[in-house]
Amino acid sequence: MSAATRITLYCLNAIATILMLCGAVFYVREVLTMTDYVRPADEFEYLQKASEIDEEFSDKFSYELFHGGKIRHIQNTQIGLQKSMAKNSDLDERILLTVDWIKSEQEGSVSSKIENLTFMALEAIGSKWTQELQQSLIVYLESEHVTRIEKLRIFNHVLSDGELAYGIVKNLVPGYLHDQIAQWWSNYKASHVPGINETCLQPFPDSYRLLDLYDDVLVGNNTEKCRKKVPEQIYHYDVYQEHLWWTYGKAAMLFLGALCFALIALFCCRFDSNL
């Protein structure tokens, strides 16, 4: 092998190594340091971040419900993110965490956090309640052979479960909070029913009336009056996904470049040996 060939091979291998290292460093820096959907060490921060995710996906679901979006995919993504961040496949993780926290604060005679924890517990309950309503809507839209009686049973089950969980939290907290959390829970339900304007949810309907409302806004003539108006917008998760795929693409290009230079070096080595 000539000296010129050896120098060429060294240069090609050096470039390939540099590109591979750059790809690895870029991937580690950009992907492994993303904390958008990573559970914070502080439990308060975790609960707040989980609630923010719920709010974003609640709006996204309601928007796509009327614009031909893949609502099942949206819900599965939301649930997947919550499970990943909770590091637990149980959707009751946040509820159990906040309820246990409230109990421990009461036992320790420390009341300064109870009010915040109470609303965090209600947000966790509301999150599961909204997700179950979303699932009920998916059944409503995708299952042609589901009877009206079955739809009523599904909606009634969701509404009853929400009230039962709310009652458990209410019984845990001091009496002076009862009126405040009752108002909060009423407002939350009215503003988080997927696809329906909250002005049409006062007073909050039973399962029969709720199903009638969905009949109106989804397949009936009253599609505008009670339809929730969610403006088209760019959601944080969409930006996150775009950045993630751009990062994957750039890292892949660097690794591909390294592979190309390595193959060129191998070709040069074999070509020189055949001379």
Coordinates of C-alpha atoms in Angstrom, one line a residue:
M1 CA 0.0 0.0 0.0
S2 CA 1.4 3.3 -1.1
A3 CA 2.0 6.2 1.3
A4 CA -0.6 8.3 -0.6
T5 CA -3.2 5.5 -0.2
R6 CA -2.5 5.2 3.6
I7 CA -2.9 9.0 4.0
T8 CA -6.2 8.9 2.1
L9 CA -7.4 6.0 4.2
Y10 CA -6.5 7.7 7.4
C11 CA -8.3 10.9 6.3
L12 CA -11.4 8.9 5.3
N13 CA -11.5 7.0 8.5
A14 CA -11.0 10.2 10.5
I15 CA -13.9 11.9 8.7
A16 CA -16.1 8.8 9.3
T17 CA -15.2 8.7 13.0
I18 CA -15.8 12.4 13.4
L19 CA -19.2 12.2 11.7
M20 CA -20.2 9.2 13.8
L21 CA -19.1 11.0 17.0
C22 CA -21.0 14.1 15.9
G23 CA -24.1 12.1 15.3
A24 CA -23.9 10.4 18.7
V25 CA -23.2 13.7 20.5
F26 CA -26.0 15.4 18.7
Y27 CA -28.5 12.6 19.4
V28 CA -27.5 12.5 23.1
R29 CA -27.7 16.3 23.5
E30 CA -31.0 16.8 21.6
V31 CA -33.0 13.7 22.3
L32 CA -31.9 12.3 25.7
T33 CA -32.0 15.7 27.3
M34 CA -35.6 16.5 26.2
T35 CA -37.6 16.8 29.4
D36 CA -41.0 17.9 27.8
Y37 CA -42.6 14.6 28.8
V38 CA -40.3 13.3 31.5
R39 CA -41.5 13.1 35.0
P40 CA -40.0 15.8 37.2
A41 CA -38.4 14.8 40.5
D42 CA -40.7 17.2 42.4
E43 CA -44.2 15.7 42.7
F44 CA -45.9 19.1 42.6
E45 CA -44.2 19.8 39.3
Y46 CA -45.2 16.4 38.0
L47 CA -48.9 17.0 38.9
Q48 CA -48.8 20.4 37.3
K49 CA -47.1 19.1 34.1
A50 CA -49.6 16.2 33.9
S51 CA -52.5 18.7 34.1
E52 CA -50.9 20.9 31.3
I53 CA -50.7 17.8 29.0
D54 CA -54.4 17.1 29.7
E55 CA -55.5 20.6 28.9
E56 CA -53.6 20.6 25.6
F57 CA -54.9 17.2 24.5
S58 CA -58.5 18.1 25.6
D59 CA -58.5 21.0 23.2
K60 CA -56.8 19.0 20.5
F61 CA -59.4 16.2 20.8
S62 CA -62.3 18.6 20.6
Y63 CA -60.8 20.4 17.6
E64 CA -60.1 17.2 15.7
L65 CA -63.6 15.8 16.6
F66 CA -65.1 18.2 14.1
H67 CA -62.3 18.3 11.6
G68 CA -61.9 14.7 10.6
G69 CA -58.9 14.0 12.9
K70 CA -57.8 10.7 14.2
I71 CA -59.3 11.1 17.7
R72 CA -58.5 7.5 18.7
H73 CA -54.8 8.2 17.9
I74 CA -55.0 11.5 19.9
Q75 CA -56.4 9.8 22.9
N76 CA -53.9 6.9 22.8
T77 CA -51.1 9.4 22.5
Q78 CA -52.3 11.4 25.5
I79 CA -52.7 8.2 27.6
G80 CA -49.3 6.9 26.5
L81 CA -47.6 10.2 27.5
Q82 CA -49.3 10.2 30.9
K83 CA -48.3 6.6 31.6
S84 CA -44.8 7.2 30.4
M85 CA -44.4 10.3 32.6
A86 CA -46.1 8.6 35.6
K87 CA -43.8 5.5 35.1
N88 CA -46.9 3.5 35.8
S89 CA -49.5 2.0 33.5
D90 CA -52.3 2.7 36.0
L91 CA -54.3 5.8 35.1
D92 CA -55.2 6.2 38.8
E93 CA -51.6 6.9 39.7
R94 CA -52.2 10.7 40.0
I95 CA -55.4 10.2 41.9
L96 CA -53.8 7.8 44.4
L97 CA -50.8 10.1 44.8
T98 CA -52.8 13.2 45.6
V99 CA -55.3 11.3 47.9
D100 CA -52.5 9.7 49.9
W101 CA -50.8 13.1 50.1
I102 CA -53.9 14.8 51.4
K103 CA -54.2 12.1 54.1
S104 CA -50.6 12.5 55.1
E105 CA -50.9 16.2 55.4
Q106 CA -54.0 15.9 57.6
E107 CA -52.4 13.3 59.8
G108 CA -49.4 15.6 60.3
S109 CA -51.6 18.5 61.2
V110 CA -50.2 20.5 58.3
S111 CA -53.0 22.3 56.4
S112 CA -51.0 24.8 54.2
K113 CA -50.9 22.3 51.3
I114 CA -54.3 20.7 51.6
E115 CA -56.1 23.2 49.4
N116 CA -53.6 22.9 46.5
L117 CA -53.6 19.2 46.9
T118 CA -57.3 19.1 46.8
F119 CA -57.5 20.8 43.4
M120 CA -54.7 18.7 42.1
A121 CA -56.7 15.6 43.1
L122 CA -59.8 17.0 41.4
E123 CA -57.7 17.7 38.3
A124 CA -56.5 14.1 38.3
I125 CA -60.0 12.8 38.7
G126 CA -61.2 15.2 35.9
S127 CA -58.4 13.9 33.7
K128 CA -59.6 10.3 33.9
W129 CA -63.2 11.4 33.6
T130 CA -62.5 13.4 30.4
Q131 CA -60.5 10.5 29.0
E132 CA -63.4 8.1 29.7
L133 CA -65.8 10.5 28.0
Q134 CA -63.4 10.7 25.0
Q135 CA -63.4 6.9 24.8
S136 CA -67.2 6.9 25.0
L137 CA -67.3 9.3 22.0
I138 CA -65.0 7.0 20.0
V139 CA -67.4 4.1 20.7
Y140 CA -70.3 6.4 19.7
L141 CA -68.6 7.3 16.4
E142 CA -66.9 4.1 15.4
S143 CA -69.3 1.4 16.5
E144 CA -72.2 1.3 14.2
H145 CA -74.0 -1.6 16.0
V146 CA -73.9 -0.1 19.5
T147 CA -77.5 0.5 20.5
R148 CA -78.8 3.7 22.2
I149 CA -79.3 1.8 25.4
E150 CA -75.7 0.7 25.4
K151 CA -74.5 4.2 24.7
L152 CA -76.6 5.5 27.6
R153 CA -75.1 2.8 29.9
I154 CA -71.6 3.9 28.9
F155 CA -72.2 7.6 29.5
N156 CA -74.0 6.9 32.7
H157 CA -71.1 4.8 33.9
V158 CA -68.6 7.6 33.2
L159 CA -70.7 10.3 34.9
S160 CA -71.3 8.1 37.9
D161 CA -67.6 7.2 38.3
G162 CA -66.6 10.8 38.2
E163 CA -69.1 11.8 40.9
L164 CA -68.0 8.8 43.1
A165 CA -64.4 9.9 42.9
Y166 CA -65.3 13.5 43.5
G167 CA -67.2 12.4 46.6
I168 CA -64.2 10.5 48.0
V169 CA -62.0 13.6 47.8
K170 CA -64.8 15.8 49.2
N171 CA -65.1 13.6 52.2
L172 CA -61.3 13.8 52.8
V173 CA -61.0 17.6 53.0
P174 CA -62.1 20.2 55.6
G175 CA -65.7 21.4 55.4
Y176 CA -64.7 25.0 54.6
L177 CA -63.5 23.8 51.2
H178 CA -66.7 22.0 50.2
D179 CA -68.5 24.9 48.6
Q180 CA -65.3 26.0 46.8
I181 CA -64.6 22.5 45.3
A182 CA -68.2 21.9 44.4
Q183 CA -68.1 25.1 42.3
W184 CA -64.8 24.1 40.8
W185 CA -65.9 20.6 39.9
S186 CA -69.1 22.0 38.3
N187 CA -67.1 24.4 36.2
Y188 CA -64.5 21.8 35.3
K189 CA -67.1 19.3 34.0
A190 CA -68.9 21.9 31.9
S191 CA -65.6 23.1 30.3
H192 CA -64.1 19.6 29.7
V193 CA -66.9 17.7 28.0
P194 CA -65.3 16.9 24.6
G195 CA -66.9 18.8 21.7
I196 CA -69.7 20.5 23.6
N197 CA -69.9 24.2 24.4
E198 CA -70.1 24.7 28.2
T199 CA -73.0 27.1 27.8
C200 CA -75.1 24.1 26.8
L201 CA -74.0 22.2 29.9
Q202 CA -75.6 24.4 32.5
P203 CA -77.0 22.8 34.6
F204 CA -74.9 19.8 33.9
P205 CA -77.0 17.2 32.1
D206 CA -77.6 13.6 33.0
S207 CA -76.6 10.8 30.6
Y208 CA -79.8 11.0 28.6
R209 CA -79.5 14.7 27.9
L210 CA -75.7 14.4 27.3
L211 CA -76.4 11.8 24.6
D212 CA -79.0 14.0 23.1
L213 CA -76.5 16.8 22.9
Y214 CA -74.0 14.6 21.1
D215 CA -76.7 13.5 18.7
D216 CA -77.3 17.2 17.9
V217 CA -73.7 18.4 17.5
L218 CA -72.4 15.3 15.7
V219 CA -75.2 14.0 13.5
G220 CA -78.2 16.3 14.0
N221 CA -79.3 19.7 12.9
N222 CA -78.0 21.7 15.9
T223 CA -74.4 21.4 14.9
E224 CA -73.4 25.0 15.6
K225 CA -75.2 26.2 18.7
C226 CA -73.7 23.7 21.1
R227 CA -70.5 22.8 19.3
K228 CA -67.3 23.7 21.2
K229 CA -65.4 26.3 19.2
V230 CA -61.7 25.4 19.5
P231 CA -59.4 27.6 17.2
E232 CA -56.9 25.9 15.0
Q233 CA -53.5 26.2 16.7
I234 CA -50.1 24.7 16.9
Y235 CA -49.9 22.5 19.9
H236 CA -46.8 22.0 22.0
Y237 CA -46.8 18.3 21.3
D238 CA -46.8 18.9 17.6
V239 CA -43.8 21.1 17.9
Y240 CA -42.1 18.5 20.1
Q241 CA -42.8 15.8 17.6
E242 CA -41.5 17.9 14.7
H243 CA -38.3 18.7 16.6
L244 CA -37.9 15.1 17.5
W245 CA -38.2 13.8 14.0
W246 CA -35.9 16.6 12.7
T247 CA -33.3 15.5 15.3
Y248 CA -33.7 11.8 14.3
G249 CA -33.2 12.8 10.7
K250 CA -30.1 14.9 11.3
A251 CA -28.5 12.2 13.4
A252 CA -29.3 9.6 10.8
M253 CA -27.7 11.8 8.1
L254 CA -24.5 12.1 10.1
F255 CA -24.4 8.3 10.7
L256 CA -25.1 7.7 7.0
G257 CA -22.3 10.1 6.1
A258 CA -19.9 8.2 8.4
L259 CA -21.0 4.9 6.8
C260 CA -20.3 6.3 3.3
F261 CA -16.8 7.5 4.2
A262 CA -16.1 4.1 5.8
L263 CA -17.3 2.3 2.7
I264 CA -15.1 4.6 0.5
A265 CA -12.1 3.8 2.7
L266 CA -12.8 0.1 2.4
F267 CA -13.2 0.3 -1.4
C268 CA -9.9 2.2 -1.7
C269 CA -8.1 -0.4 0.5
R270 CA -9.4 -3.3 -1.7
F271 CA -8.7 -1.4 -4.9
D272 CA -5.1 -0.7 -3.8
S273 CA -4.6 -4.3 -2.9
N274 CA -5.7 -5.5 -6.3
L275 CA -3.1 -3.3 -8.1

